């Protein structure tokens, strides 16, 4: 049995395997008090501060006189000052900040609670803030999401409707119709899991003067079309780098006289088709594609190279303090191959075990590494900004 498969308070006493079998990608689950005493990881002001930074993706979604407006950050103090003081059902707004786990260690630690779902499926932690009545309207997402309530309350409505028509011309996905099937008023520490394409509508409820903040632990599911396009790009690289070799050149000793010189002959098509079908891929190659593609940082992610530290000084520091993946780093593995931020390395034996721990836990305890190659690899990653003390 998988050693991780223990009943979790986070999942209302279900084991991860039970949750996956009964709910994941199938039906919603509300867990009251999933994280006892959770009231959030940052204040509304701190969230607004993040939304003012250049490298942070943020949006303010406004609902004004029946119309939806979406503004993109970075914002400044004036933008926040202009927002309505007394929001109503017809006039409200919400602030949404993406990838909070890249900027807040506590955000990254929160995501680790959900590590019964593979890291390859993880997207990010989004945090929203809204005064009473605010929200992003009735919609559905293409992804799985765990919605964890921070401070304040939120009224969640879900709908089993199959009518997923969207309001045309709106700057965000808003359902034309919404028929509430079920609703819950959630409070701090409550967790709502929603499978993809389930219509939902979260309305912020200010409780005793405390506004609503919601933490969305979102998972990604690439479109099959996107995976195929990216895979073919990867295969092209394999061919260009002679990792896949198709021997010989086109031959037609059996060429027969054609009626039309300009016509592409059936024989030519058959020969080329047979040749193309020699392009094969193994599971290892698909894993390699997935590893580099899914660990590739998003376009807006920038790593700050660490100031020069000698390999010796690095090794000493590591032996005393351990090391962690940078908050923006994404590390995956398959077999002996490790993928960190789109780059591939291979390690076996004890070094492999160490890297498996780094990938799973995102940090390593203080240790003296005996493998000089691994030492150098960790050092290079540190200099590149992929690791931090
Ligand atoms: C929110 O936190 O306001 C929106 C989350 C969602 O509905 O996906
Ligand atoms: Co949603």
mmCIF file of C-alpha atoms and ligand atoms in Angstrom:
data_model
loop_
_atom_site.group_PDB
_atom_site.id
_atom_site.type_symbol
_atom_site.label_atom_id
_atom_site.label_comp_id
_atom_site.label_asym_id
_atom_site.label_seq_id
_atom_site.Cartn_x
_atom_site.Cartn_y
_atom_site.Cartn_z
ATOM 1 C CA UNK A 1 0.000 0.000 0.000
ATOM 2 C CA UNK A 2 1.142 3.518 -0.740
ATOM 3 C CA UNK A 3 2.658 4.914 2.469
ATOM 4 C CA UNK A 4 0.953 8.260 1.775
ATOM 5 C CA UNK A 5 -2.519 6.766 1.706
ATOM 6 C CA UNK A 6 -3.625 7.683 5.248
ATOM 7 C CA UNK A 7 -6.967 9.275 6.159
ATOM 8 C CA UNK A 8 -6.559 13.050 5.993
ATOM 9 C CA UNK A 9 -8.400 15.601 8.087
ATOM 10 C CA UNK A 10 -8.000 17.880 5.055
ATOM 11 C CA UNK A 11 -10.200 15.441 3.111
ATOM 12 C CA UNK A 12 -12.780 14.940 5.839
ATOM 13 C CA UNK A 13 -11.162 11.659 6.894
ATOM 14 C CA UNK A 14 -10.983 10.231 3.397
ATOM 15 C CA UNK A 15 -7.709 8.732 2.257
ATOM 16 C CA UNK A 16 -6.208 10.376 -0.831
ATOM 17 C CA UNK A 17 -6.960 7.186 -2.795
ATOM 18 C CA UNK A 18 -10.653 7.362 -1.743
ATOM 19 C CA UNK A 19 -10.813 11.027 -2.676
ATOM 20 C CA UNK A 20 -9.285 10.307 -6.089
ATOM 21 C CA UNK A 21 -11.625 7.385 -6.760
ATOM 22 C CA UNK A 22 -14.840 9.108 -5.634
ATOM 23 C CA UNK A 23 -14.402 12.818 -6.285
ATOM 24 C CA UNK A 24 -11.382 13.819 -8.396
ATOM 25 C CA UNK A 25 -12.634 15.015 -11.805
ATOM 26 C CA UNK A 26 -16.063 13.619 -10.902
ATOM 27 C CA UNK A 27 -18.033 15.558 -8.311
ATOM 28 C CA UNK A 28 -17.707 18.446 -5.858
ATOM 29 C CA UNK A 29 -16.855 17.950 -2.210
ATOM 30 C CA UNK A 30 -17.275 20.451 0.611
ATOM 31 C CA UNK A 31 -15.090 19.899 3.652
ATOM 32 C CA UNK A 32 -16.028 22.016 6.653
ATOM 33 C CA UNK A 33 -13.078 23.090 8.780
ATOM 34 C CA UNK A 34 -10.604 21.252 6.549
ATOM 35 C CA UNK A 35 -7.755 23.349 7.942
ATOM 36 C CA UNK A 36 -8.624 24.241 11.553
ATOM 37 C CA UNK A 37 -7.684 27.785 12.580
ATOM 38 C CA UNK A 38 -6.845 28.777 9.017
ATOM 39 C CA UNK A 39 -7.657 32.432 8.483
ATOM 40 C CA UNK A 40 -5.380 33.097 5.556
ATOM 41 C CA UNK A 41 -1.738 33.662 4.738
ATOM 42 C CA UNK A 42 -1.669 37.375 4.056
ATOM 43 C CA UNK A 43 -3.697 40.501 4.741
ATOM 44 C CA UNK A 44 -5.738 42.402 2.125
ATOM 45 C CA UNK A 45 -3.049 45.112 2.151
ATOM 46 C CA UNK A 46 -0.278 42.595 1.581
ATOM 47 C CA UNK A 47 -2.253 41.101 -1.324
ATOM 48 C CA UNK A 48 -2.749 44.579 -2.807
ATOM 49 C CA UNK A 49 1.004 45.143 -2.336
ATOM 50 C CA UNK A 50 1.753 42.027 -4.393
ATOM 51 C CA UNK A 51 -0.642 43.267 -7.095
ATOM 52 C CA UNK A 52 1.484 46.438 -7.377
ATOM 53 C CA UNK A 53 4.639 44.492 -8.245
ATOM 54 C CA UNK A 54 5.764 44.174 -11.863
ATOM 55 C CA UNK A 55 6.499 40.462 -11.842
ATOM 56 C CA UNK A 56 3.160 39.496 -10.249
ATOM 57 C CA UNK A 57 0.126 38.695 -12.389
ATOM 58 C CA UNK A 58 -3.007 40.294 -11.030
ATOM 59 C CA UNK A 59 -6.455 41.405 -12.129
ATOM 60 C CA UNK A 60 -9.207 43.579 -10.761
ATOM 61 C CA UNK A 61 -12.593 42.380 -11.970
ATOM 62 C CA UNK A 62 -15.360 44.934 -11.645
ATOM 63 C CA UNK A 63 -19.082 44.517 -12.029
ATOM 64 C CA UNK A 64 -20.522 47.913 -12.849
ATOM 65 C CA UNK A 65 -24.145 48.559 -13.782
ATOM 66 C CA UNK A 66 -24.630 45.113 -15.301
ATOM 67 C CA UNK A 67 -21.263 45.065 -17.136
ATOM 68 C CA UNK A 68 -18.073 43.141 -16.381
ATOM 69 C CA UNK A 69 -14.713 44.890 -16.633
ATOM 70 C CA UNK A 70 -11.296 43.232 -16.154
ATOM 71 C CA UNK A 71 -8.193 45.347 -15.546
ATOM 72 C CA UNK A 72 -4.743 43.822 -15.445
ATOM 73 C CA UNK A 73 -1.977 44.728 -12.995
ATOM 74 C CA UNK A 74 0.484 45.892 -11.922
ATOM 75 C CA UNK A 75 -1.717 48.385 -10.054
ATOM 76 C CA UNK A 76 -0.861 51.381 -7.932
ATOM 77 C CA UNK A 77 -2.369 53.028 -4.858
ATOM 78 C CA UNK A 78 -4.580 55.275 -7.020
ATOM 79 C CA UNK A 79 -6.158 52.245 -8.722
ATOM 80 C CA UNK A 80 -7.202 50.899 -5.327
ATOM 81 C CA UNK A 81 -8.335 54.314 -4.074
ATOM 82 C CA UNK A 82 -10.723 54.591 -7.041
ATOM 83 C CA UNK A 83 -12.589 51.384 -6.201
ATOM 84 C CA UNK A 84 -16.083 51.833 -4.790
ATOM 85 C CA UNK A 85 -16.299 52.254 -1.050
ATOM 86 C CA UNK A 86 -19.768 50.853 -0.642
ATOM 87 C CA UNK A 87 -20.086 47.896 -2.953
ATOM 88 C CA UNK A 88 -23.546 46.600 -3.776
ATOM 89 C CA UNK A 89 -24.838 43.581 -5.685
ATOM 90 C CA UNK A 90 -24.867 45.739 -8.850
ATOM 91 C CA UNK A 91 -21.616 47.528 -8.225
ATOM 92 C CA UNK A 92 -18.690 45.557 -6.855
ATOM 93 C CA UNK A 93 -15.221 44.308 -7.536
ATOM 94 C CA UNK A 94 -12.652 41.679 -6.680
ATOM 95 C CA UNK A 95 -8.861 41.533 -6.748
ATOM 96 C CA UNK A 96 -7.236 38.317 -7.982
ATOM 97 C CA UNK A 97 -3.530 37.581 -7.640
ATOM 98 C CA UNK A 98 -2.017 34.617 -9.473
ATOM 99 C CA UNK A 99 0.964 32.412 -8.449
ATOM 100 C CA UNK A 100 1.093 33.677 -4.863
ATOM 101 C CA UNK A 101 3.141 30.526 -4.129
ATOM 102 C CA UNK A 102 5.984 32.068 -6.176
ATOM 103 C CA UNK A 103 6.208 34.992 -3.808
ATOM 104 C CA UNK A 104 5.140 33.706 -0.419
ATOM 105 C CA UNK A 105 6.859 30.697 1.229
ATOM 106 C CA UNK A 106 3.665 30.016 3.209
ATOM 107 C CA UNK A 107 1.795 29.815 -0.099
ATOM 108 C CA UNK A 108 4.214 27.171 -1.414
ATOM 109 C CA UNK A 109 3.856 25.264 1.893
ATOM 110 C CA UNK A 110 0.061 25.343 1.524
ATOM 111 C CA UNK A 111 0.318 23.726 -1.932
ATOM 112 C CA UNK A 112 2.397 20.912 -0.425
ATOM 113 C CA UNK A 113 -0.667 19.858 1.622
ATOM 114 C CA UNK A 114 -2.187 18.836 -1.706
ATOM 115 C CA UNK A 115 0.737 16.664 -2.794
ATOM 116 C CA UNK A 116 -1.545 13.666 -3.137
ATOM 117 C CA UNK A 117 -2.063 15.161 -6.604
ATOM 118 C CA UNK A 118 1.063 14.931 -8.821
ATOM 119 C CA UNK A 119 3.176 18.076 -9.087
ATOM 120 C CA UNK A 120 2.914 17.734 -12.871
ATOM 121 C CA UNK A 121 -0.785 18.640 -12.519
ATOM 122 C CA UNK A 122 -0.279 21.587 -10.203
ATOM 123 C CA UNK A 123 -0.754 25.073 -11.542
ATOM 124 C CA UNK A 124 -0.681 27.724 -8.857
ATOM 125 C CA UNK A 125 -2.153 29.341 -5.784
ATOM 126 C CA UNK A 126 -4.438 32.230 -6.646
ATOM 127 C CA UNK A 127 -5.677 34.505 -3.885
ATOM 128 C CA UNK A 128 -8.716 36.745 -4.177
ATOM 129 C CA UNK A 129 -9.978 39.578 -2.063
ATOM 130 C CA UNK A 130 -13.438 41.077 -2.388
ATOM 131 C CA UNK A 131 -15.659 43.382 -0.373
ATOM 132 C CA UNK A 132 -19.224 42.283 0.341
ATOM 133 C CA UNK A 133 -20.995 41.065 -2.830
ATOM 134 C CA UNK A 134 -17.820 40.914 -4.936
ATOM 135 C CA UNK A 135 -16.783 37.989 -7.122
ATOM 136 C CA UNK A 136 -16.028 36.921 -10.658
ATOM 137 C CA UNK A 137 -19.615 35.967 -11.458
ATOM 138 C CA UNK A 138 -21.170 32.658 -12.477
ATOM 139 C CA UNK A 139 -18.712 30.657 -14.592
ATOM 140 C CA UNK A 140 -16.982 27.334 -15.011
ATOM 141 C CA UNK A 141 -13.284 26.544 -15.138
ATOM 142 C CA UNK A 142 -11.528 23.962 -17.275
ATOM 143 C CA UNK A 143 -9.413 22.908 -14.333
ATOM 144 C CA UNK A 144 -9.788 21.172 -11.013
ATOM 145 C CA UNK A 145 -9.652 23.535 -8.096
ATOM 146 C CA UNK A 146 -9.669 23.424 -4.301
ATOM 147 C CA UNK A 147 -11.205 26.644 -2.957
ATOM 148 C CA UNK A 148 -9.978 27.279 0.550
ATOM 149 C CA UNK A 149 -11.688 30.033 2.489
ATOM 150 C CA UNK A 150 -9.435 32.461 4.303
ATOM 151 C CA UNK A 151 -10.811 35.411 6.260
ATOM 152 C CA UNK A 152 -14.458 36.435 5.916
ATOM 153 C CA UNK A 153 -17.075 34.231 4.301
ATOM 154 C CA UNK A 154 -18.201 33.294 0.817
ATOM 155 C CA UNK A 155 -21.496 32.076 -0.493
ATOM 156 C CA UNK A 156 -20.776 29.321 -3.024
ATOM 157 C CA UNK A 157 -23.438 28.313 -5.462
ATOM 158 C CA UNK A 158 -22.947 25.363 -7.748
ATOM 159 C CA UNK A 159 -25.066 24.232 -10.625
ATOM 160 C CA UNK A 160 -25.319 20.916 -12.442
ATOM 161 C CA UNK A 161 -26.520 22.695 -15.579
ATOM 162 C CA UNK A 162 -25.285 21.565 -18.960
ATOM 163 C CA UNK A 163 -26.018 24.963 -20.526
ATOM 164 C CA UNK A 164 -22.507 26.398 -20.544
ATOM 165 C CA UNK A 165 -23.188 29.293 -22.948
ATOM 166 C CA UNK A 166 -21.173 32.361 -22.081
ATOM 167 C CA UNK A 167 -22.047 36.046 -22.192
ATOM 168 C CA UNK A 168 -20.673 37.282 -25.513
ATOM 169 C CA UNK A 169 -18.126 40.057 -25.518
ATOM 170 C CA UNK A 170 -17.493 39.936 -21.756
ATOM 171 C CA UNK A 171 -13.784 40.241 -20.788
ATOM 172 C CA UNK A 172 -14.109 37.122 -18.638
ATOM 173 C CA UNK A 173 -16.110 33.932 -18.874
ATOM 174 C CA UNK A 174 -19.589 34.620 -17.493
ATOM 175 C CA UNK A 175 -22.434 32.134 -17.887
ATOM 176 C CA UNK A 176 -25.544 33.482 -19.585
ATOM 177 C CA UNK A 177 -27.772 31.469 -17.267
ATOM 178 C CA UNK A 178 -27.167 30.026 -13.843
ATOM 179 C CA UNK A 179 -29.526 27.628 -12.039
ATOM 180 C CA UNK A 180 -28.381 27.041 -8.491
ATOM 181 C CA UNK A 181 -28.481 23.348 -7.524
ATOM 182 C CA UNK A 182 -26.810 23.746 -4.145
ATOM 183 C CA UNK A 183 -25.341 26.535 -2.075
ATOM 184 C CA UNK A 184 -23.089 26.757 0.962
ATOM 185 C CA UNK A 185 -21.942 29.644 3.097
ATOM 186 C CA UNK A 186 -18.311 28.777 3.772
ATOM 187 C CA UNK A 187 -16.098 30.239 6.471
ATOM 188 C CA UNK A 188 -12.407 30.310 7.339
ATOM 189 C CA UNK A 189 -10.774 26.902 6.925
ATOM 190 C CA UNK A 190 -13.568 25.379 4.807
ATOM 191 C CA UNK A 191 -12.512 23.741 1.563
ATOM 192 C CA UNK A 192 -14.560 23.195 -1.580
ATOM 193 C CA UNK A 193 -13.256 20.892 -4.308
ATOM 194 C CA UNK A 194 -14.722 21.501 -7.757
ATOM 195 C CA UNK A 195 -14.111 19.265 -10.781
ATOM 196 C CA UNK A 196 -13.593 20.895 -14.215
ATOM 197 C CA UNK A 197 -16.601 22.350 -16.060
ATOM 198 C CA UNK A 198 -18.862 22.482 -13.023
ATOM 199 C CA UNK A 199 -20.716 25.796 -13.025
ATOM 200 C CA UNK A 200 -20.104 27.810 -9.854
ATOM 201 C CA UNK A 201 -20.558 31.267 -8.450
ATOM 202 C CA UNK A 202 -18.806 32.593 -5.373
ATOM 203 C CA UNK A 203 -20.178 35.714 -3.746
ATOM 204 C CA UNK A 204 -18.039 37.432 -1.124
ATOM 205 C CA UNK A 205 -19.704 37.906 2.262
ATOM 206 C CA UNK A 206 -18.228 40.407 4.702
ATOM 207 C CA UNK A 207 -18.474 38.991 8.203
ATOM 208 C CA UNK A 208 -18.303 41.361 11.201
ATOM 209 C CA UNK A 209 -16.447 43.894 9.057
ATOM 210 C CA UNK A 210 -13.987 41.255 7.782
ATOM 211 C CA UNK A 211 -13.921 41.019 3.979
ATOM 212 C CA UNK A 212 -13.652 37.781 2.040
ATOM 213 C CA UNK A 213 -10.377 36.240 0.904
ATOM 214 C CA UNK A 214 -10.326 32.935 -0.962
ATOM 215 C CA UNK A 215 -7.321 30.733 -1.770
ATOM 216 C CA UNK A 216 -7.638 28.748 -5.014
ATOM 217 C CA UNK A 217 -5.334 25.773 -5.334
ATOM 218 C CA UNK A 218 -5.569 25.238 -9.066
ATOM 219 C CA UNK A 219 -4.505 22.307 -11.206
ATOM 220 C CA UNK A 220 -3.628 22.413 -14.834
ATOM 221 C CA UNK A 221 -4.740 20.072 -17.537
ATOM 222 C CA UNK A 222 -3.158 20.848 -20.903
ATOM 223 C CA UNK A 223 -5.412 20.533 -23.950
ATOM 224 C CA UNK A 224 -4.672 17.402 -25.979
ATOM 225 C CA UNK A 225 -4.136 19.636 -29.021
ATOM 226 C CA UNK A 226 -1.549 21.673 -27.097
ATOM 227 C CA UNK A 227 0.265 18.537 -25.906
ATOM 228 C CA UNK A 228 0.383 17.187 -29.460
ATOM 229 C CA UNK A 229 1.683 20.476 -30.889
ATOM 230 C CA UNK A 230 4.353 20.728 -28.220
ATOM 231 C CA UNK A 231 5.277 17.059 -28.583
ATOM 232 C CA UNK A 232 5.785 17.420 -32.326
ATOM 233 C CA UNK A 233 8.050 20.425 -31.652
ATOM 234 C CA UNK A 234 10.005 18.262 -29.197
ATOM 235 C CA UNK A 235 10.221 15.460 -31.791
ATOM 236 C CA UNK A 236 11.527 17.958 -34.339
ATOM 237 C CA UNK A 237 14.326 18.850 -31.909
ATOM 238 C CA UNK A 238 15.055 15.137 -31.480
ATOM 239 C CA UNK A 239 15.411 14.789 -35.266
ATOM 240 C CA UNK A 240 17.492 17.947 -35.600
ATOM 241 C CA UNK A 241 19.834 16.736 -32.879
ATOM 242 C CA UNK A 242 20.036 13.261 -34.439
ATOM 243 C CA UNK A 243 18.448 11.644 -31.372
ATOM 244 C CA UNK A 244 16.103 10.038 -33.867
ATOM 245 C CA UNK A 245 17.769 8.995 -37.126
ATOM 246 C CA UNK A 246 16.038 7.979 -40.353
ATOM 247 C CA UNK A 247 18.736 6.416 -42.495
ATOM 248 C CA UNK A 248 19.213 6.768 -46.225
ATOM 249 C CA UNK A 249 17.765 9.058 -48.857
ATOM 250 C CA UNK A 250 14.693 8.839 -51.010
ATOM 251 C CA UNK A 251 15.110 6.108 -53.645
ATOM 252 C CA UNK A 252 12.966 5.157 -56.615
ATOM 253 C CA UNK A 253 14.776 2.568 -58.688
ATOM 254 C CA UNK A 254 11.262 1.221 -59.340
ATOM 255 C CA UNK A 255 10.034 4.520 -60.832
ATOM 256 C CA UNK A 256 7.419 3.995 -63.522
ATOM 257 C CA UNK A 257 6.499 6.387 -66.307
ATOM 258 C CA UNK A 258 3.797 8.879 -65.225
ATOM 259 C CA UNK A 259 1.129 10.388 -67.475
ATOM 260 C CA UNK A 260 1.573 13.826 -65.829
ATOM 261 C CA UNK A 261 5.045 14.939 -64.862
ATOM 262 C CA UNK A 262 3.584 17.457 -62.371
ATOM 263 C CA UNK A 263 1.528 14.877 -60.487
ATOM 264 C CA UNK A 264 2.781 13.573 -57.135
ATOM 265 C CA UNK A 265 2.776 9.851 -57.736
ATOM 266 C CA UNK A 266 1.010 7.343 -55.480
ATOM 267 C CA UNK A 267 4.270 5.402 -55.141
ATOM 268 C CA UNK A 268 6.062 8.479 -53.873
ATOM 269 C CA UNK A 269 3.357 9.083 -51.296
ATOM 270 C CA UNK A 270 3.505 5.466 -50.141
ATOM 271 C CA UNK A 271 7.298 5.504 -49.807
ATOM 272 C CA UNK A 272 7.348 8.771 -47.825
ATOM 273 C CA UNK A 273 4.458 7.640 -45.655
ATOM 274 C CA UNK A 274 6.261 4.371 -44.826
ATOM 275 C CA UNK A 275 9.387 6.329 -44.009
ATOM 276 C CA UNK A 276 7.555 8.779 -41.710
ATOM 277 C CA UNK A 277 6.019 5.882 -39.851
ATOM 278 C CA UNK A 278 9.519 4.903 -38.786
ATOM 279 C CA UNK A 279 9.368 7.907 -36.425
ATOM 280 C CA UNK A 280 8.493 6.092 -33.223
ATOM 281 C CA UNK A 281 8.580 7.061 -29.583
ATOM 282 C CA UNK A 282 8.994 5.120 -26.400
ATOM 283 C CA UNK A 283 7.353 5.847 -23.039
ATOM 284 C CA UNK A 284 10.783 7.145 -21.929
ATOM 285 C CA UNK A 285 10.752 9.694 -24.734
ATOM 286 C CA UNK A 286 7.201 10.803 -23.873
ATOM 287 C CA UNK A 287 8.316 11.122 -20.233
ATOM 288 C CA UNK A 288 11.251 13.225 -21.372
ATOM 289 C CA UNK A 289 8.925 15.481 -23.339
ATOM 290 C CA UNK A 290 6.526 15.795 -20.390
ATOM 291 C CA UNK A 291 9.365 16.440 -17.975
ATOM 292 C CA UNK A 292 10.863 19.277 -19.930
ATOM 293 C CA UNK A 293 7.552 20.746 -21.094
ATOM 294 C CA UNK A 294 5.707 20.632 -17.772
ATOM 295 C CA UNK A 295 8.669 21.874 -15.745
ATOM 296 C CA UNK A 296 9.272 24.764 -18.149
ATOM 297 C CA UNK A 297 8.699 28.042 -16.283
ATOM 298 C CA UNK A 298 5.810 30.202 -17.484
ATOM 299 C CA UNK A 299 6.821 33.050 -19.786
ATOM 300 C CA UNK A 300 6.700 35.668 -17.022
ATOM 301 C CA UNK A 301 8.884 33.736 -14.562
ATOM 302 C CA UNK A 302 12.399 35.098 -14.171
ATOM 303 C CA UNK A 303 15.066 33.518 -11.967
ATOM 304 C CA UNK A 304 17.530 35.759 -10.259
ATOM 305 C CA UNK A 305 21.032 34.360 -10.539
ATOM 306 C CA UNK A 306 22.686 34.055 -7.143
ATOM 307 C CA UNK A 307 25.765 36.096 -6.417
ATOM 308 C CA UNK A 308 28.927 34.128 -6.909
ATOM 309 C CA UNK A 309 29.740 31.739 -4.103
ATOM 310 C CA UNK A 310 32.562 29.263 -4.558
ATOM 311 C CA UNK A 311 31.663 25.591 -4.912
ATOM 312 C CA UNK A 312 33.471 24.955 -1.646
ATOM 313 C CA UNK A 313 31.597 27.674 0.260
ATOM 314 C CA UNK A 314 28.317 26.408 -1.240
ATOM 315 C CA UNK A 315 29.019 22.821 -0.140
ATOM 316 C CA UNK A 316 29.843 23.950 3.385
ATOM 317 C CA UNK A 317 26.719 26.089 3.638
ATOM 318 C CA UNK A 318 24.590 23.238 2.324
ATOM 319 C CA UNK A 319 26.135 20.822 4.848
ATOM 320 C CA UNK A 320 25.014 23.187 7.618
ATOM 321 C CA UNK A 321 21.723 24.571 6.392
ATOM 322 C CA UNK A 322 20.274 22.252 3.725
ATOM 323 C CA UNK A 323 18.760 23.740 0.602
ATOM 324 C CA UNK A 324 15.351 24.322 -1.027
ATOM 325 C CA UNK A 325 13.936 24.771 -4.476
ATOM 326 C CA UNK A 326 13.317 28.412 -5.264
ATOM 327 C CA UNK A 327 9.589 29.181 -4.913
ATOM 328 C CA UNK A 328 9.337 29.543 -8.710
ATOM 329 C CA UNK A 329 11.139 26.282 -9.488
ATOM 330 C CA UNK A 330 9.273 23.302 -10.864
ATOM 331 C CA UNK A 331 10.981 19.918 -10.502
ATOM 332 C CA UNK A 332 9.726 16.581 -11.831
ATOM 333 C CA UNK A 333 11.316 13.221 -12.432
ATOM 334 C CA UNK A 334 10.881 9.936 -14.242
ATOM 335 C CA UNK A 335 13.216 7.026 -13.526
ATOM 336 C CA UNK A 336 16.755 8.386 -13.356
ATOM 337 C CA UNK A 337 15.928 11.599 -15.190
ATOM 338 C CA UNK A 338 15.236 14.849 -13.378
ATOM 339 C CA UNK A 339 13.634 17.891 -14.941
ATOM 340 C CA UNK A 340 14.167 21.259 -13.315
ATOM 341 C CA UNK A 341 12.723 24.345 -14.973
ATOM 342 C CA UNK A 342 12.871 22.688 -18.404
ATOM 343 C CA UNK A 343 16.420 21.328 -18.003
ATOM 344 C CA UNK A 344 17.230 17.607 -17.838
ATOM 345 C CA UNK A 345 19.863 15.771 -15.814
ATOM 346 C CA UNK A 346 20.368 12.115 -14.974
ATOM 347 C CA UNK A 347 21.519 10.588 -11.667
ATOM 348 C CA UNK A 348 21.491 7.072 -10.238
ATOM 349 C CA UNK A 349 21.996 5.378 -6.876
ATOM 350 C CA UNK A 350 22.089 7.468 -3.700
ATOM 351 C CA UNK A 351 22.310 10.719 -5.707
ATOM 352 C CA UNK A 352 19.054 9.805 -7.407
ATOM 353 C CA UNK A 353 17.382 9.262 -4.014
ATOM 354 C CA UNK A 354 18.551 12.686 -2.880
ATOM 355 C CA UNK A 355 17.088 14.340 -5.978
ATOM 356 C CA UNK A 356 13.804 12.427 -5.593
ATOM 357 C CA UNK A 357 13.502 13.919 -2.090
ATOM 358 C CA UNK A 358 14.307 17.399 -3.411
ATOM 359 C CA UNK A 359 11.652 17.041 -6.139
ATOM 360 C CA UNK A 360 8.955 15.630 -3.797
ATOM 361 C CA UNK A 361 9.572 17.762 -0.700
ATOM 362 C CA UNK A 362 11.051 20.823 -2.440
ATOM 363 C CA UNK A 363 13.880 20.942 0.102
ATOM 364 C CA UNK A 364 16.817 18.906 1.406
ATOM 365 C CA UNK A 365 17.984 18.630 4.982
ATOM 366 C CA UNK A 366 21.562 19.611 5.765
ATOM 367 C CA UNK A 367 23.796 16.830 4.415
ATOM 368 C CA UNK A 368 27.291 16.283 3.221
ATOM 369 C CA UNK A 369 27.006 15.167 -0.412
ATOM 370 C CA UNK A 370 29.714 12.673 -1.330
ATOM 371 C CA UNK A 371 28.985 12.542 -5.086
ATOM 372 C CA UNK A 372 31.104 15.329 -6.618
ATOM 373 C CA UNK A 373 28.926 15.398 -9.755
ATOM 374 C CA UNK A 374 25.775 15.931 -7.725
ATOM 375 C CA UNK A 375 27.515 18.568 -5.641
ATOM 376 C CA UNK A 376 28.460 20.444 -8.801
ATOM 377 C CA UNK A 377 24.954 20.054 -10.237
ATOM 378 C CA UNK A 378 23.330 21.490 -7.113
ATOM 379 C CA UNK A 379 25.875 24.292 -7.149
ATOM 380 C CA UNK A 380 25.076 25.139 -10.806
ATOM 381 C CA UNK A 381 21.348 25.167 -10.009
ATOM 382 C CA UNK A 382 22.012 27.421 -7.037
ATOM 383 C CA UNK A 383 24.025 29.877 -9.163
ATOM 384 C CA UNK A 384 21.209 29.855 -11.767
ATOM 385 C CA UNK A 385 18.744 30.819 -9.002
ATOM 386 C CA UNK A 386 16.820 27.521 -9.121
ATOM 387 C CA UNK A 387 17.806 26.681 -5.523
ATOM 388 C CA UNK A 388 18.045 28.869 -2.467
ATOM 389 C CA UNK A 389 19.214 28.570 1.118
HETATM 390 C C1 LIG B 1 -12.538 33.868 -6.470
HETATM 391 O O1 LIG B 1 -11.748 33.514 -5.603
HETATM 392 O O2 LIG B 1 -13.101 34.963 -6.417
HETATM 393 C C2 LIG B 1 -12.883 33.055 -7.669
HETATM 394 C C3 LIG B 1 -12.528 31.654 -7.622
HETATM 395 C C4 LIG B 1 -13.304 30.879 -8.679
HETATM 396 O O3 LIG B 1 -14.498 30.979 -8.752
HETATM 397 O O4 LIG B 1 -12.717 30.125 -9.442
HETATM 398 CO CO1 LIG B 2 -13.929 29.370 -10.772
#
